[in-house]
Amino acid sequence: MTADLVVVGAGIVGLAHAYHAVRKGLRVVVIDRDARAVGASVRNFGHCCITVQDGDALHYAQRGRQHWLDVAEAAGFWAREAGTLVVARHEDEWAVLKDLRAARGPDAVQLLDPPAVQRLAPVHETIGGALLPGDLRVDPRAAVPAIAHWLSRQGVTFRWSTAVHAVDKGVVTTSRGPVEARAVVVAVNHDVDRVFPGLAASIKRCSLHMLQIRPHRDISVRPAVLTGHSMLRYAGFGVSPSLAQVRARIARDQPDAAAAGLNLMLTQRPDGDLVIGDTHSYDDVPDVFAREPWDALIINKIRDLLDIGDFDVRYRWQGVYASATDPFLVAQPSPGVHVVSVTSGIGMTTSFGLAADVVDQLSPALAGTPLTEGT
Ligand SMILES: Cc1cc2nc3c(=O)[nH]c(=O)nc-3n(C[C@H](O)[C@H](O)[C@H](O)COP(=O)(O)OP(=O)(O)OC[C@H]3O[C@@H](n4cnc5c(N)ncnc54)[C@H](O)[C@@H]3O)c2cc1C
C-alpha cells in the first residue's frame, strides 16, 4: 500500500491531521492498533476550552474552532457553541475572573452576578462567575467515530487493529506489513515514547478519574462548568496575580483536593447525564489501580457545588494523556516525518488548529504530489 500521508493514531489528533490532509486532496491512510478509537479522545469532557488557553495553545484553539463546527456539520454529530461558565466561590477566584476579563475583553469574558450564574447552572453558592461564550462542547464518544466515518467517506483509508512498530525513510512498518508514504504523522498520544524513545524520553502518563452521573430530576446545564480548581489548570488564568492566592488557599484548606490534582468541572451530555471529574496523577505508566477515595472526592465536591439532589453513578473510567513540561511535542525526526503529541491535556481544544499548522509544514515532503481537488 502507498499513500501521500500516513497518519499513525486515530484519536482526535490523528483524525485532525487526516481532515486537513484530505481537504488538500491528499491520499491519506490512518493506522491504529485498536479496532476503534478507545483512547483519551473518547474518554474526555468534550470541552473545547478555548478562551483560557495561552500562547501556542490559544492560537491552535482559535484556529481550530471553526473546523470543529464545520466537521460537526459535515459529519452530522452534536456540537454546541455553549460557552463555559466559570463559577467563583471565593473572593480570590472572583479577582481572577476580573483580571481575565481585563486581559481578554468584555466580549470574551462576561462577568455574571450570582443570580445570572444560577440561571446557567444549579450551583448552591456563588459570589459571581464568568461566561466565556467562545467555547464549544461536543460529545467525544459520538464525535470521534463520526469523524472517522466521515473521513472514510471522503476517501481516507483506515487500517484498524494494526500496530505500527517503526517509521523510517518513507516506510511505516506495521503488524500487517509495510505502508509506503511520502509523509508520515505519528499521533499516538503518550505512546510516542514507545515508537520514538529518543524523542520523548521525558513524557509522563497523566491518569485521570472521571464519572458519569444521572440526576434523578431533570436539570439543564448548557455551558461547560469550571471552578476555582480549574483556574490552576489552564494557562490563561495566569494573567491574574490573585491566582497565587487561589493556589495557596486550596493547598491549605483542601489538601485532599490538592493531592489528587483535582480540577472540579463538568459537562452535560446530550442525554442529560453529567460527566464529572477529574483528578490527575503522573507516572511512567498509567495508574491502573483506581483510587476509590478520589472518586468519592469528586462526588462529594460535586454535591457541594451543585444543587441537583440525588443521582446515580452510571460509569467510572480513567483516561490517560501524555504530559511534559512543554504543552506540545512537535518534532521532525527525519524528513517528511512529524511526531505530534499534545502533552498538556487539551487535545480536544487544540487538535484542529495544531494539525492545520503541521499539515501546512508537510508541503516540502509532498512537493510534486499531484493534488486532486480538495473535498
Ligand atoms: C479524562 C480526560 C479528560 C480530558 N478532557 C479534555 C477536554 O475536555 N478538553 C480537551 O481539550 N482535552 C481534554 N483531554 C485531553 C484530550 O482528550 C487529549 O489531549 C486528546 O484526546 C489526545 O488525542 P490523541 O489523538 O493524541 O490521543 P488518543 O485519543 O489516545 O489516540 C492515540 C491513538 O494512537 C493509537 N496508537 C498508539 N500507539 C500506536 C501504535 N504503535 N500503532 C498504532 N496505533 C497506535 C491508540 O490506539 C490511540 O487510538 C482530556 C483527557 C482525558 C484523559
Short mmCIF file of N, CA and C and ligand atoms in Angstrom, two decimals, residues 8-14 31-34 37 39-41 43-47 162-164 187-189 191 195 208 210 278 319-321 342 345-349, ligand 1:
data_model
loop_
_atom_site.label_atom_id
_atom_site.label_comp_id
_atom_site.label_asym_id
_atom_site.label_seq_id
_atom_site.Cartn_x
_atom_site.Cartn_y
_atom_site.Cartn_z
N VAL A 8 -0.48 7.89 11.91
CA VAL A 8 -0.49 6.80 12.90
C VAL A 8 -1.24 7.31 14.13
N GLY A 9 -2.35 6.65 14.45
CA GLY A 9 -3.17 7.06 15.59
C GLY A 9 -4.48 7.66 15.11
N ALA A 10 -5.60 7.05 15.51
CA ALA A 10 -6.92 7.52 15.09
C ALA A 10 -7.68 8.19 16.23
N GLY A 11 -6.92 8.79 17.18
CA GLY A 11 -7.55 9.69 18.14
C GLY A 11 -7.77 11.04 17.48
N ILE A 12 -8.19 12.01 18.27
CA ILE A 12 -8.57 13.29 17.67
C ILE A 12 -7.38 13.98 17.01
N VAL A 13 -6.17 13.79 17.55
CA VAL A 13 -5.02 14.47 16.94
C VAL A 13 -4.73 13.87 15.56
N GLY A 14 -4.75 12.54 15.46
CA GLY A 14 -4.55 11.91 14.15
C GLY A 14 -5.67 12.25 13.19
N ILE A 31 -3.73 4.65 10.48
CA ILE A 31 -3.45 3.33 11.06
C ILE A 31 -3.61 3.42 12.57
N ASP A 32 -4.37 2.49 13.15
CA ASP A 32 -4.50 2.45 14.61
C ASP A 32 -4.42 1.00 15.09
N ARG A 33 -3.80 0.83 16.22
CA ARG A 33 -3.61 -0.55 16.73
C ARG A 33 -4.91 -1.14 17.27
N ASP A 34 -5.87 -0.30 17.62
CA ASP A 34 -7.12 -0.81 18.16
C ASP A 34 -8.18 -0.92 17.06
N ALA A 37 -11.32 3.78 18.00
CA ALA A 37 -10.66 4.70 18.93
C ALA A 37 -11.21 4.49 20.34
N GLY A 39 -8.98 5.64 23.07
CA GLY A 39 -8.01 6.36 23.89
C GLY A 39 -8.60 7.61 24.52
N ALA A 40 -7.72 8.54 24.84
CA ALA A 40 -8.12 9.76 25.54
C ALA A 40 -9.23 10.50 24.79
N SER A 41 -9.24 10.37 23.48
CA SER A 41 -10.17 11.18 22.68
C SER A 41 -11.64 10.81 22.88
N ARG A 43 -12.57 9.59 26.00
CA ARG A 43 -12.74 9.47 27.46
C ARG A 43 -12.82 10.84 28.14
N ASN A 44 -12.89 11.90 27.36
CA ASN A 44 -12.76 13.23 27.95
C ASN A 44 -14.10 13.94 28.10
N PHE A 45 -14.05 15.22 28.46
CA PHE A 45 -15.27 16.02 28.69
C PHE A 45 -15.88 16.54 27.39
N GLY A 46 -15.13 16.48 26.31
CA GLY A 46 -15.61 17.07 25.06
C GLY A 46 -15.67 18.58 25.12
N HIS A 47 -14.79 19.14 25.94
CA HIS A 47 -14.82 20.58 26.17
C HIS A 47 -13.74 21.25 25.34
N THR A 162 -4.09 -2.54 13.75
CA THR A 162 -2.79 -2.63 13.08
C THR A 162 -1.79 -1.79 13.87
N ALA A 163 -0.83 -2.44 14.48
CA ALA A 163 0.15 -1.72 15.30
C ALA A 163 1.32 -1.26 14.45
N VAL A 164 1.74 -0.03 14.68
CA VAL A 164 2.92 0.49 13.98
C VAL A 164 4.15 0.27 14.87
N ALA A 187 0.80 10.28 15.69
CA ALA A 187 -0.02 10.96 16.71
C ALA A 187 -0.58 9.90 17.66
N VAL A 188 0.32 9.35 18.49
CA VAL A 188 -0.05 8.20 19.33
C VAL A 188 -0.14 8.58 20.81
N ASN A 189 -0.36 9.87 21.10
CA ASN A 189 -0.55 10.33 22.47
C ASN A 189 0.65 9.95 23.33
N ASP A 191 1.99 7.16 23.96
CA ASP A 191 2.85 6.08 23.47
C ASP A 191 3.90 6.58 22.49
N VAL A 195 7.32 4.52 20.40
CA VAL A 195 7.68 4.49 18.97
C VAL A 195 8.96 5.30 18.73
N LEU A 208 -6.37 10.12 34.81
CA LEU A 208 -7.45 10.96 35.35
C LEU A 208 -8.67 10.11 35.68
N MET A 210 -12.69 9.85 36.05
CA MET A 210 -13.90 10.51 35.52
C MET A 210 -15.12 9.69 35.90
N ASP A 278 -12.11 16.13 37.52
CA ASP A 278 -11.28 14.96 37.32
C ASP A 278 -10.06 15.10 38.22
N GLY A 319 -8.86 8.02 32.14
CA GLY A 319 -8.27 8.40 30.86
C GLY A 319 -6.79 8.67 31.09
N VAL A 320 -6.04 8.62 30.00
CA VAL A 320 -4.59 8.85 30.10
C VAL A 320 -4.18 9.78 28.97
N TYR A 321 -3.37 10.78 29.34
CA TYR A 321 -2.78 11.60 28.27
C TYR A 321 -1.29 11.82 28.55
N VAL A 342 -0.05 16.15 22.00
CA VAL A 342 -0.49 17.25 22.87
C VAL A 342 -0.16 16.80 24.29
N GLY A 345 -3.03 17.80 28.01
CA GLY A 345 -4.43 17.52 28.32
C GLY A 345 -5.42 18.46 27.68
N ILE A 346 -5.06 19.06 26.53
CA ILE A 346 -6.00 19.97 25.87
C ILE A 346 -6.13 19.64 24.38
N GLY A 347 -6.07 18.36 24.08
CA GLY A 347 -6.08 17.95 22.67
C GLY A 347 -7.41 18.16 21.98
N MET A 348 -8.52 18.07 22.71
CA MET A 348 -9.81 18.34 22.07
C MET A 348 -9.88 19.81 21.65
N THR A 349 -9.31 20.66 22.47
CA THR A 349 -9.35 22.09 22.23
C THR A 349 -8.45 22.51 21.08
C1 LIG B 1 -10.10 12.15 31.27
C2 LIG B 1 -9.64 13.17 30.25
C3 LIG B 1 -10.36 14.35 30.11
C4 LIG B 1 -9.96 15.29 29.15
N1 LIG B 1 -10.74 16.38 28.91
C5 LIG B 1 -10.42 17.21 27.87
C6 LIG B 1 -11.27 18.25 27.49
O1 LIG B 1 -12.40 18.39 27.99
N2 LIG B 1 -10.84 19.13 26.54
C7 LIG B 1 -9.64 18.97 25.90
O2 LIG B 1 -9.29 19.80 25.10
N3 LIG B 1 -8.87 17.91 26.17
C8 LIG B 1 -9.22 17.03 27.13
N4 LIG B 1 -8.43 15.96 27.41
C9 LIG B 1 -7.23 15.74 26.61
C10 LIG B 1 -7.57 15.11 25.28
O3 LIG B 1 -8.52 14.07 25.46
C11 LIG B 1 -6.28 14.57 24.66
O4 LIG B 1 -5.32 15.62 24.59
C12 LIG B 1 -6.52 14.04 23.25
O5 LIG B 1 -7.62 13.16 23.22
C13 LIG B 1 -5.28 13.33 22.75
O6 LIG B 1 -5.61 12.85 21.47
P1 LIG B 1 -4.68 11.79 20.77
O7 LIG B 1 -5.26 11.54 19.44
O8 LIG B 1 -3.25 12.25 20.85
O9 LIG B 1 -4.73 10.52 21.74
P2 LIG B 1 -5.65 9.22 21.75
O10 LIG B 1 -7.07 9.53 21.66
O11 LIG B 1 -5.20 8.46 22.95
O12 LIG B 1 -5.26 8.47 20.42
C14 LIG B 1 -4.00 7.89 20.21
C15 LIG B 1 -4.21 6.69 19.31
O13 LIG B 1 -2.94 6.16 18.95
C16 LIG B 1 -3.10 4.76 18.85
N5 LIG B 1 -1.75 4.14 18.95
C17 LIG B 1 -0.90 4.25 19.97
N6 LIG B 1 0.24 3.59 19.68
C18 LIG B 1 0.08 3.04 18.44
C19 LIG B 1 0.89 2.25 17.59
N7 LIG B 1 2.15 1.90 17.94
N8 LIG B 1 0.40 1.86 16.41
C20 LIG B 1 -0.86 2.22 16.02
N9 LIG B 1 -1.68 2.98 16.78
C21 LIG B 1 -1.21 3.40 17.99
C22 LIG B 1 -4.01 4.39 20.00
O14 LIG B 1 -4.65 3.15 19.80
C23 LIG B 1 -4.98 5.57 20.01
O15 LIG B 1 -6.17 5.29 19.28
C24 LIG B 1 -8.79 15.04 28.37
C25 LIG B 1 -8.08 13.85 28.54
C26 LIG B 1 -8.51 12.91 29.45
C27 LIG B 1 -7.75 11.64 29.58
#
